[in-house]
Short mmCIF file of C-alpha atoms in Angstrom, two decimals:
data_model
loop_
_atom_site.label_atom_id
_atom_site.label_comp_id
_atom_site.label_asym_id
_atom_site.label_seq_id
_atom_site.Cartn_x
_atom_site.Cartn_y
_atom_site.Cartn_z
CA MET X 212 51.79 4.80 30.55
CA TRP X 213 54.96 4.49 31.86
CA LYS X 214 56.99 7.41 32.00
CA GLY X 215 60.35 6.48 30.18
CA LYS X 216 62.62 5.74 33.04
CA SER X 217 65.37 3.48 32.09
CA THR X 218 65.21 -0.08 33.02
CA GLU X 219 67.21 -3.46 32.28
CA GLY X 220 66.83 -5.07 29.16
CA ARG X 221 64.74 -2.18 27.81
CA LEU X 222 66.00 0.08 24.53
CA PRO X 223 67.59 3.48 26.02
CA ALA X 224 65.10 6.60 24.77
CA ALA X 225 67.70 7.51 21.70
CA LYS X 226 67.15 4.06 20.16
CA ALA X 227 63.29 4.27 20.30
CA GLY X 228 63.91 7.42 18.52
CA VAL X 229 65.69 5.60 15.90
CA ILE X 230 63.15 2.82 15.76
CA VAL X 231 60.62 5.41 14.85
CA LEU X 232 62.66 7.04 12.51
CA LEU X 233 62.70 3.69 11.05
CA ILE X 234 59.16 3.53 11.12
CA LEU X 235 58.63 6.50 9.09
CA VAL X 236 61.31 5.48 6.59
CA LEU X 237 59.66 2.67 5.71
CA ALA X 238 56.47 3.60 5.06
CA GLY X 239 57.90 6.15 3.03
CA MET X 240 59.47 3.26 0.72
CA ALA X 241 56.39 1.60 0.81
CA GLN X 242 54.77 4.24 -0.51
CA SER X 243 57.18 4.97 -3.32
CA CYS X 244 57.83 1.76 -4.52
CA GLY X 245 54.43 -0.40 -3.46
CA GLY X 246 51.89 1.72 -5.66
CA ASN X 247 48.15 0.15 -4.47
CA LYS X 248 47.07 -3.17 -3.36
CA ALA X 249 46.16 -4.40 -6.66
CA GLU X 250 49.76 -3.42 -8.54
CA THR X 251 51.42 -5.23 -6.19
CA ALA X 252 49.47 -8.14 -6.03
CA THR X 253 50.40 -8.53 -10.14
CA ALA X 254 54.33 -7.01 -9.72
CA GLY X 255 56.59 -10.09 -10.80
CA GLY X 256 60.29 -10.65 -9.54
CA GLU X 257 62.29 -8.87 -7.37
CA GLU X 258 58.75 -5.87 -6.79
CA GLY X 259 56.68 -8.91 -5.91
CA LYS X 260 59.47 -9.52 -2.83
CA LYS X 261 59.19 -6.40 -1.55
CA PRO X 262 55.97 -6.01 0.73
CA GLY X 263 57.20 -9.15 2.54
CA MET X 264 60.25 -7.58 3.17
CA LEU X 265 58.76 -4.26 4.37
CA LEU X 266 56.17 -5.95 6.81
CA GLU X 267 59.25 -8.07 8.33
CA MET X 268 61.17 -4.94 9.01
CA ALA X 269 58.13 -3.08 10.40
CA ASP X 270 57.28 -6.03 12.51
CA ALA X 271 60.75 -6.08 13.92
CA ALA X 272 60.66 -2.05 14.43
CA ALA X 273 57.10 -2.38 16.30
CA ALA X 274 58.38 -5.17 18.59
CA GLY X 275 61.02 -2.85 19.70
CA LEU X 276 58.59 -0.23 20.66
CA TYR X 277 56.34 -2.78 22.24
CA ASP X 278 59.31 -4.56 24.17
CA MET X 279 60.44 -0.48 24.88
CA PHE X 280 57.34 1.07 26.06
CA MET X 281 54.76 -2.29 26.56
CA PRO X 282 56.42 -5.04 27.41
CA CYS X 283 53.67 -6.43 29.48
CA ILE X 284 51.95 -6.86 26.09
CA LEU X 285 54.65 -8.53 23.96
CA PHE X 286 53.12 -12.24 25.13
CA GLU X 287 50.21 -10.76 23.88
CA ARG X 288 51.58 -9.72 20.51
CA SER X 289 53.66 -12.59 19.59
CA GLY X 290 51.26 -15.74 21.21
CA GLY X 291 48.15 -16.87 19.09
CA THR X 292 45.73 -17.02 21.97
CA GLY X 293 45.44 -13.31 23.01
CA CYS X 294 41.64 -11.09 22.52
CA TRP X 295 41.86 -9.74 19.04
CA PHE X 296 40.11 -6.56 20.06
CA PHE X 297 42.92 -6.21 22.57
CA ARG X 298 45.04 -6.08 19.52
CA GLU X 299 43.52 -4.11 17.68
CA GLN X 300 43.93 -1.25 20.25
CA ILE X 301 47.85 -1.82 20.37
CA ASP X 302 48.01 -1.49 16.26
CA SER X 303 46.05 2.05 17.10
CA LEU X 304 48.74 3.29 19.28
CA PHE X 305 51.05 2.98 16.32
CA PRO X 306 49.44 4.12 13.13
CA LEU X 307 52.53 3.83 10.99
CA TYR X 308 52.76 0.08 11.49
CA GLU X 309 48.66 -0.49 10.90
CA TYR X 310 49.46 1.84 7.68
CA VAL X 311 51.98 -1.06 6.72
CA LEU X 312 49.36 -3.55 7.55
CA GLU X 313 46.78 -2.54 5.91
CA GLU X 314 48.42 -1.27 2.75
CA TYR X 315 50.24 -4.21 2.23
CA GLY X 316 48.78 -7.62 3.32
CA THR X 317 46.91 -9.16 6.34
CA GLY X 318 49.49 -9.46 8.34
CA GLU X 319 50.58 -12.33 10.35
CA VAL X 320 47.76 -11.78 13.39
CA PHE X 321 45.00 -11.83 10.44
CA SER X 322 46.29 -15.37 9.42
CA GLN X 323 45.97 -16.80 13.03
CA PRO X 324 42.85 -19.72 12.93
CA GLU X 325 40.47 -17.00 15.12
CA PHE X 326 40.30 -14.57 12.62
CA SER X 327 37.72 -16.30 10.49
CA ALA X 328 35.08 -14.61 7.73
CA GLU X 329 32.39 -14.60 11.00
CA ASN X 330 35.17 -13.45 13.75
CA LYS X 331 36.11 -10.69 11.01
CA GLU X 332 32.44 -9.61 10.34
CA LEU X 333 32.48 -9.17 14.27
CA ARG X 334 35.03 -7.26 14.87
CA GLU X 335 33.98 -5.21 11.88
CA ILE X 336 30.45 -5.11 14.14
CA LEU X 337 32.37 -3.99 17.50
CA LEU X 338 34.16 -1.21 15.88
CA ALA X 339 31.07 0.05 14.30
CA GLU X 340 29.47 0.09 17.70
CA ALA X 341 32.39 1.67 19.49
CA GLU X 342 32.66 4.60 16.76
CA GLU X 343 28.86 5.47 17.68
CA GLY X 344 27.96 8.58 16.40
CA ILE X 345 30.09 8.63 13.46
CA SER X 346 28.08 9.04 10.26
CA PRO X 347 28.65 7.15 7.23
CA GLU X 348 29.89 9.67 4.34
CA GLU X 349 27.26 10.45 1.21
CA PRO X 350 28.17 8.87 -2.13
CA ALA X 351 30.33 11.12 -4.06
CA ASP X 352 28.68 10.36 -7.00
CA ARG X 353 24.84 11.86 -6.52
CA GLU X 354 23.95 10.11 -10.25
CA VAL X 355 24.89 7.01 -9.27
CA GLN X 356 22.84 7.45 -5.77
CA GLU X 357 19.86 8.59 -7.60
CA GLU X 358 19.98 5.77 -10.40
CA MET X 359 20.08 3.32 -7.32
CA GLU X 360 16.74 4.51 -5.76
CA GLN X 361 14.75 4.74 -8.88
CA SER X 362 15.93 0.89 -9.34
CA LEU X 363 14.99 0.17 -5.74
CA GLY X 364 11.69 2.04 -6.78
CA GLU X 365 10.82 -0.16 -10.06
CA LEU X 366 12.19 -2.90 -8.15
CA LEU X 367 9.18 -2.21 -5.48
CA GLN X 368 6.57 -1.26 -7.96
CA GLU X 369 7.26 -4.63 -9.30
CA GLU X 370 6.70 -6.85 -6.66
CA ASN X 371 3.60 -4.46 -5.97
CA LYS X 372 2.57 -5.57 -9.14
CA ALA X 373 3.01 -9.34 -8.84
CA ALA X 374 1.44 -8.92 -5.19
CA MET X 375 -1.79 -7.42 -7.00
CA GLN X 376 -1.79 -10.32 -9.60
CA GLU X 377 -1.67 -12.90 -7.44
CA GLN X 378 -4.76 -11.45 -5.58
CA GLU X 379 -6.37 -11.31 -9.05
CA ASN X 380 -5.89 -15.05 -9.76
CA ILE X 381 -7.78 -15.81 -6.22
CA ARG X 382 -10.95 -16.65 -7.93
CA PHE X 383 -13.88 -14.74 -6.55
CA SER X 384 -16.61 -17.55 -5.30
CA PRO X 385 -20.16 -16.17 -5.26
CA HIS X 386 -21.34 -16.96 -1.77
CA VAL X 387 -24.49 -19.10 -0.69
CA GLN X 388 -26.94 -17.71 1.71
CA GLN X 389 -26.00 -17.23 5.04
CA SER X 390 -29.16 -15.94 6.75
CA GLN X 391 -32.81 -15.85 6.32
CA VAL X 392 -34.35 -12.19 6.87
CA ASP X 393 -37.61 -11.95 8.78
CA LEU X 394 -39.84 -10.38 6.57
CA GLU X 395 -42.78 -10.40 9.00
CA SER X 396 -40.57 -8.81 11.44
CA LEU X 397 -40.35 -5.63 9.08
CA LYS X 398 -43.95 -5.34 8.36
CA ASP X 399 -43.40 -3.13 11.63
CA TYR X 400 -42.06 0.11 10.34
CA GLU X 401 -40.15 1.25 13.53
CA THR X 402 -38.57 -2.57 12.84
CA LEU X 403 -37.95 -2.28 9.23
CA VAL X 404 -36.40 1.43 9.70
CA LYS X 405 -34.13 0.15 12.41
CA GLN X 406 -32.98 -2.64 10.46
CA PHE X 407 -32.19 -1.36 6.99
CA TYR X 408 -32.49 2.07 6.68
CA ILE X 409 -30.75 5.20 7.80
CA VAL X 410 -33.19 8.17 7.55
CA ASP X 411 -31.23 11.91 7.00
CA SER X 412 -32.20 14.34 9.58
CA THR X 413 -33.68 16.89 7.15
CA THR X 414 -35.66 13.98 5.49
CA ILE X 415 -39.17 12.14 6.14
CA ALA X 416 -39.61 8.70 5.07
CA GLY X 417 -43.21 7.89 6.43
CA SER X 418 -44.83 3.86 6.14
CA ASP X 419 -46.69 5.16 3.09
CA ARG X 420 -43.44 4.83 1.37
CA LEU X 421 -41.50 1.86 3.07
CA ASN X 422 -43.80 -1.16 2.66
CA VAL X 423 -41.84 -4.33 2.72
CA GLU X 424 -44.63 -6.23 0.88
CA SER X 425 -45.02 -3.87 -2.21
CA PHE X 426 -41.31 -4.10 -2.21
CA LEU X 427 -41.34 -7.78 -2.90
CA GLU X 428 -43.77 -7.71 -5.12
CA LYS X 429 -41.76 -5.50 -7.47
CA ASP X 430 -40.33 -7.55 -10.27
CA MET X 431 -37.12 -6.21 -10.60
CA SER X 432 -35.89 -9.04 -13.40
CA VAL X 433 -34.43 -8.32 -16.48
CA SER X 434 -34.17 -9.67 -19.94
CA LYS X 435 -30.59 -10.47 -21.54
CA GLU X 436 -32.25 -11.08 -24.99
CA GLY X 437 -31.59 -8.66 -27.68
CA ASP X 438 -28.24 -6.84 -29.15
CA GLY X 439 -28.58 -3.35 -27.08
CA PRO X 440 -26.94 -3.00 -23.46
CA GLN X 441 -28.83 -3.33 -20.60
CA ILE X 442 -27.35 -1.70 -17.91
CA LEU X 443 -26.00 1.72 -17.91
CA ILE X 444 -23.14 2.35 -15.46
CA PHE X 445 -21.80 5.59 -15.09
CA HIS X 446 -20.14 8.48 -12.57
CA THR X 447 -22.14 11.67 -11.57
CA HIS X 448 -18.82 12.51 -9.66
CA SER X 449 -16.30 10.67 -11.75
CA ARG X 450 -13.27 12.67 -9.78
CA GLU X 451 -14.04 10.41 -6.83
CA GLY X 452 -10.80 8.82 -5.83
CA PHE X 453 -9.13 6.67 -3.33
CA ALA X 454 -6.33 6.77 -0.44
CA ASP X 455 -3.77 5.52 -2.85
CA SER X 456 -5.06 6.73 -6.24
CA VAL X 457 -2.76 8.08 -9.16
CA GLN X 458 -3.71 11.78 -9.85
CA GLY X 459 -4.34 11.87 -13.84
CA ASP X 460 -4.93 8.09 -13.70
CA PRO X 461 -8.94 7.56 -13.94
CA SER X 462 -8.29 4.11 -13.70
CA THR X 463 -7.45 4.68 -10.09
CA THR X 464 -10.68 6.55 -9.54
CA ILE X 465 -14.08 5.21 -9.09
CA VAL X 466 -14.08 5.45 -12.81
CA GLY X 467 -11.71 2.48 -12.83
CA VAL X 468 -13.76 0.63 -9.98
CA GLY X 469 -17.02 1.11 -12.78
CA GLU X 470 -15.01 -0.49 -15.26
CA ARG X 471 -14.15 -3.57 -12.79
CA LEU X 472 -18.12 -3.84 -12.00
CA THR X 473 -18.52 -3.62 -16.08
CA GLN X 474 -16.07 -6.44 -16.66
CA ILE X 475 -17.50 -8.89 -14.12
CA LEU X 476 -21.19 -8.07 -15.13
CA THR X 477 -20.37 -8.79 -18.76
CA GLU X 478 -18.04 -11.67 -18.35
CA ASP X 479 -18.96 -13.87 -15.51
CA TYR X 480 -23.02 -12.93 -15.70
CA GLY X 481 -23.61 -12.26 -19.50
CA TYR X 482 -25.06 -8.82 -19.63
CA ASN X 483 -24.33 -6.27 -22.30
CA VAL X 484 -23.16 -3.19 -20.31
CA LEU X 485 -22.46 0.07 -21.31
CA HIS X 486 -20.04 2.10 -19.23
CA HIS X 487 -20.17 5.61 -19.50
CA THR X 488 -17.13 7.90 -18.57
CA ALA X 489 -18.18 11.44 -19.14
CA GLU X 490 -16.90 14.00 -16.28
CA TYR X 491 -19.63 16.03 -14.94
CA ASP X 492 -18.34 17.23 -11.30
CA ALA X 493 -15.75 20.02 -12.56
CA ASP X 494 -18.04 22.19 -10.20
CA ARG X 495 -19.76 19.55 -7.93
CA ASN X 496 -22.62 21.35 -7.31
CA GLN X 497 -23.65 21.16 -10.65
CA ALA X 498 -23.14 17.58 -11.66
CA TYR X 499 -26.89 16.39 -10.97
CA SER X 500 -27.78 18.84 -13.04
CA LYS X 501 -25.47 18.56 -15.71
CA ALA X 502 -25.37 15.05 -15.97
CA LEU X 503 -29.39 14.88 -16.67
CA PRO X 504 -29.46 15.86 -20.58
CA GLU X 505 -27.00 13.53 -21.74
CA LEU X 506 -28.33 10.57 -19.33
CA GLU X 507 -31.71 11.56 -21.11
CA GLN X 508 -30.07 11.27 -24.57
CA ILE X 509 -27.90 7.99 -23.79
CA LEU X 510 -31.23 5.80 -22.41
CA GLN X 511 -33.01 7.47 -25.80
CA GLU X 512 -30.33 6.30 -28.16
CA ASN X 513 -29.93 3.16 -26.18
CA PRO X 514 -33.99 2.43 -25.56
CA SER X 515 -32.55 -1.62 -24.15
CA ILE X 516 -31.63 0.00 -21.13
CA GLN X 517 -33.02 -1.38 -18.24
CA VAL X 518 -31.21 -0.55 -15.45
CA VAL X 519 -28.58 2.34 -14.67
CA ILE X 520 -26.02 2.45 -11.76
CA ASP X 521 -24.59 5.63 -10.68
CA LEU X 522 -21.39 4.62 -8.58
CA HIS X 523 -20.02 6.76 -6.15
CA ARG X 524 -17.49 6.67 -3.44
CA ASP X 525 -18.33 8.10 0.14
CA GLU X 526 -16.77 10.93 2.49
CA MET X 527 -15.93 9.84 5.72
CA PRO X 528 -14.08 10.68 8.63
CA GLU X 529 -10.37 9.47 8.80
CA SER X 530 -10.83 7.57 11.46
CA THR X 531 -13.55 5.70 10.03
CA ARG X 532 -12.79 2.35 7.74
CA LEU X 533 -15.45 0.79 5.36
CA VAL X 534 -13.54 -2.44 5.14
CA MET X 535 -13.70 -5.86 5.78
CA ASP X 536 -12.46 -9.29 5.14
CA LEU X 537 -14.25 -10.91 2.82
CA ASP X 538 -12.95 -14.83 1.96
CA GLY X 539 -9.38 -13.76 2.35
CA LYS X 540 -9.42 -9.83 0.28
CA PRO X 541 -9.56 -6.65 2.06
CA THR X 542 -12.96 -5.54 0.72
CA ALA X 543 -14.51 -1.95 0.55
CA ARG X 544 -18.58 -2.12 2.56
CA PHE X 545 -20.93 -0.30 0.09
CA MET X 546 -24.19 1.61 0.55
CA PHE X 547 -27.08 2.02 -1.30
CA PHE X 548 -28.69 5.46 -1.64
CA ASN X 549 -32.27 6.71 -2.19
CA GLY X 550 -33.28 10.18 -2.77
CA LEU X 551 -37.00 10.83 -1.71
CA SER X 552 -37.87 14.31 -2.97
CA LYS X 553 -39.10 15.30 -0.06
CA THR X 554 -37.61 17.04 2.99
CA LYS X 555 -38.98 18.24 6.60
CA LYS X 556 -38.71 21.98 6.06
CA THR X 557 -40.36 21.82 2.02
CA GLY X 558 -42.04 18.43 2.33
CA ASP X 559 -42.78 17.08 -1.57
CA ILE X 560 -40.45 19.00 -3.66
CA THR X 561 -42.77 19.13 -6.86
CA TYR X 562 -40.26 20.58 -9.38
CA LEU X 563 -38.48 17.13 -8.86
CA TYR X 564 -40.73 14.90 -9.01
CA ASN X 565 -40.22 11.26 -9.39
CA GLU X 566 -42.44 8.73 -10.79
CA ASN X 567 -39.85 5.74 -10.29
CA LEU X 568 -39.90 6.27 -6.88
CA GLU X 569 -41.69 3.38 -5.64
CA GLY X 570 -39.26 1.44 -8.07
CA ASN X 571 -36.44 3.04 -6.59
CA LEU X 572 -36.72 2.20 -3.63
CA ALA X 573 -38.15 -1.57 -4.04
CA PHE X 574 -34.95 -1.80 -6.21
CA SER X 575 -32.59 -1.12 -3.42
CA PHE X 576 -34.45 -2.82 -0.92
CA GLN X 577 -34.18 -5.89 -2.71
CA MET X 578 -30.54 -5.93 -3.13
CA GLN X 579 -30.00 -5.09 0.42
CA LYS X 580 -32.23 -7.95 1.26
CA LYS X 581 -29.99 -10.33 -0.98
CA ALA X 582 -26.71 -8.48 0.72
CA VAL X 583 -27.75 -9.53 4.46
CA GLU X 584 -28.77 -12.74 3.34
CA PHE X 585 -25.60 -13.68 1.38
CA TYR X 586 -22.85 -11.16 2.51
CA PRO X 587 -23.51 -10.12 6.45
CA GLY X 588 -21.59 -6.70 7.24
CA LEU X 589 -20.79 -5.83 3.67
CA THR X 590 -23.42 -3.55 3.32
CA ARG X 591 -24.13 -0.38 5.37
CA LYS X 592 -28.08 0.82 5.79
CA ILE X 593 -29.69 2.21 3.01
CA TYR X 594 -29.40 5.85 3.24
CA LEU X 595 -32.63 7.49 2.65
CA LYS X 596 -32.35 12.09 1.75
CA GLY X 597 -34.37 14.57 -0.25
CA TYR X 598 -33.96 15.47 -3.74
CA ARG X 599 -33.96 13.46 -6.90
CA TYR X 600 -30.54 12.81 -7.83
CA ASN X 601 -32.06 11.66 -11.58
CA MET X 602 -33.05 8.89 -9.96
CA HIS X 603 -36.49 9.46 -11.99
CA LEU X 604 -35.18 8.55 -15.09
CA LYS X 605 -35.37 4.04 -14.24
CA ASP X 606 -37.57 2.43 -12.12
CA LYS X 607 -34.18 0.40 -11.63
CA TYR X 608 -32.26 2.97 -11.06
CA LEU X 609 -29.36 2.19 -7.98
CA LEU X 610 -27.31 4.44 -6.27
CA VAL X 611 -23.89 3.15 -4.90
CA GLU X 612 -21.54 4.44 -2.45
CA LEU X 613 -18.41 2.01 -2.84
CA GLY X 614 -16.22 2.76 -0.16
CA ALA X 615 -14.51 5.85 1.12
CA GLN X 616 -12.00 8.46 0.33
CA ASN X 617 -9.76 6.65 2.58
CA ASN X 618 -9.91 3.44 1.19
CA THR X 619 -7.30 1.39 -1.13
CA VAL X 620 -7.74 1.17 -4.97
CA GLU X 621 -7.65 -2.43 -3.81
CA GLU X 622 -10.14 -2.88 -1.58
CA ALA X 623 -12.75 -0.67 -3.74
CA MET X 624 -11.98 -3.25 -6.44
CA ASN X 625 -12.55 -6.61 -4.60
CA ALA X 626 -16.21 -5.07 -3.46
CA CYS X 627 -17.02 -5.61 -7.24
CA ASP X 628 -17.66 -9.37 -7.37
CA PRO X 629 -20.17 -9.39 -4.65
CA LEU X 630 -21.81 -6.22 -5.75
CA ALA X 631 -22.11 -7.48 -9.22
CA HIS X 632 -23.09 -11.32 -7.75
CA ILE X 633 -26.32 -9.71 -5.48
CA LEU X 634 -26.98 -7.33 -8.60
CA ASP X 635 -27.18 -10.45 -10.67
CA MET X 636 -29.44 -12.17 -8.21
CA VAL X 637 -31.91 -9.57 -7.92
CA LEU X 638 -31.98 -9.04 -11.85
CA SER X 639 -32.53 -12.62 -12.32
CA GLY X 640 -35.54 -12.35 -10.11
CA GLU X 641 -34.20 -15.07 -7.67
#
């Protein structure tokens, strides 16, 4: 900056003071007679001329100051080819002049060709970057902000709903057979266990129980004739949910998945299905014993029921995701489960005798075989464990672990289509 020494052709210091005073007066006149921009713009007659006059006077006063203190930038201010960002810094040295420009019009400098809409936007971006670290103030009206956030949330929900609907519109196409299980090799017990089973460490599963030939000889077909239900679907653990289940909304838990499976088996395959949604796992340790009397009553009241499906979801380490891409849809993988009423420690559990064990094992094997042949990778190996799990009620009793706690509801729902197809193939005797 210059230090104010007198130079020929420049205004003396006293005159500079007069100019500064003049700018102060002009600002005061502008405030008293201008009101706000909207009022000025609509004023008529002589009042409408005041902003133009003030701008001219302010320009003249500013020119004097520029001439006295910064003559080297007079050309830059008067010309049309200078850098607008440089002019911005000039105006910041004279805030009163800048106030007049902002209050009463764009000023001559903003009417120049280089100040197009795009350049103004760029200017704002550059100035914002120059002031990095200054946080924008929060809206004064908290209620307005909350309403905006609520509206945004509702919009996102609608978008998610539309996306889910679009997924549902993609019709599932049952697969044709992809591969053939080598049944001859499965006559070897060790090969059978390796390819088809996981035996719990507490359980004994000998070759007397796992016999492929006896499994395949078992007729698993059912008749769709008659008025009563042929299939019962229920949930020993109805409270089991998924990663995005909504608290208090059973349609987003394993119960909702059971409803979806019921719908597919009814509408697409023509079965009469009873979906029982009672809750038994308020005390999870007593769930099976609590469910048993009611299941017995349901079967007694509905003698037409030939198939019972206890639909669960599994529990896995968070790092393990039971999901695969099936025809473009994320689909939860599932597993068939059998209780053998036998452990290494106790041997046969006589008080949990299961007269239908052979039928249970044949049913899960035939389901697994179809899954491997038509949907490779979709199912996990059949899990064998001790105890009975109420599977003695029917020979065609299937316990399914569909997905796990870290699967989404969508992934679990998508698994119902191939599960229903596999089930229909077995129950149709194909």
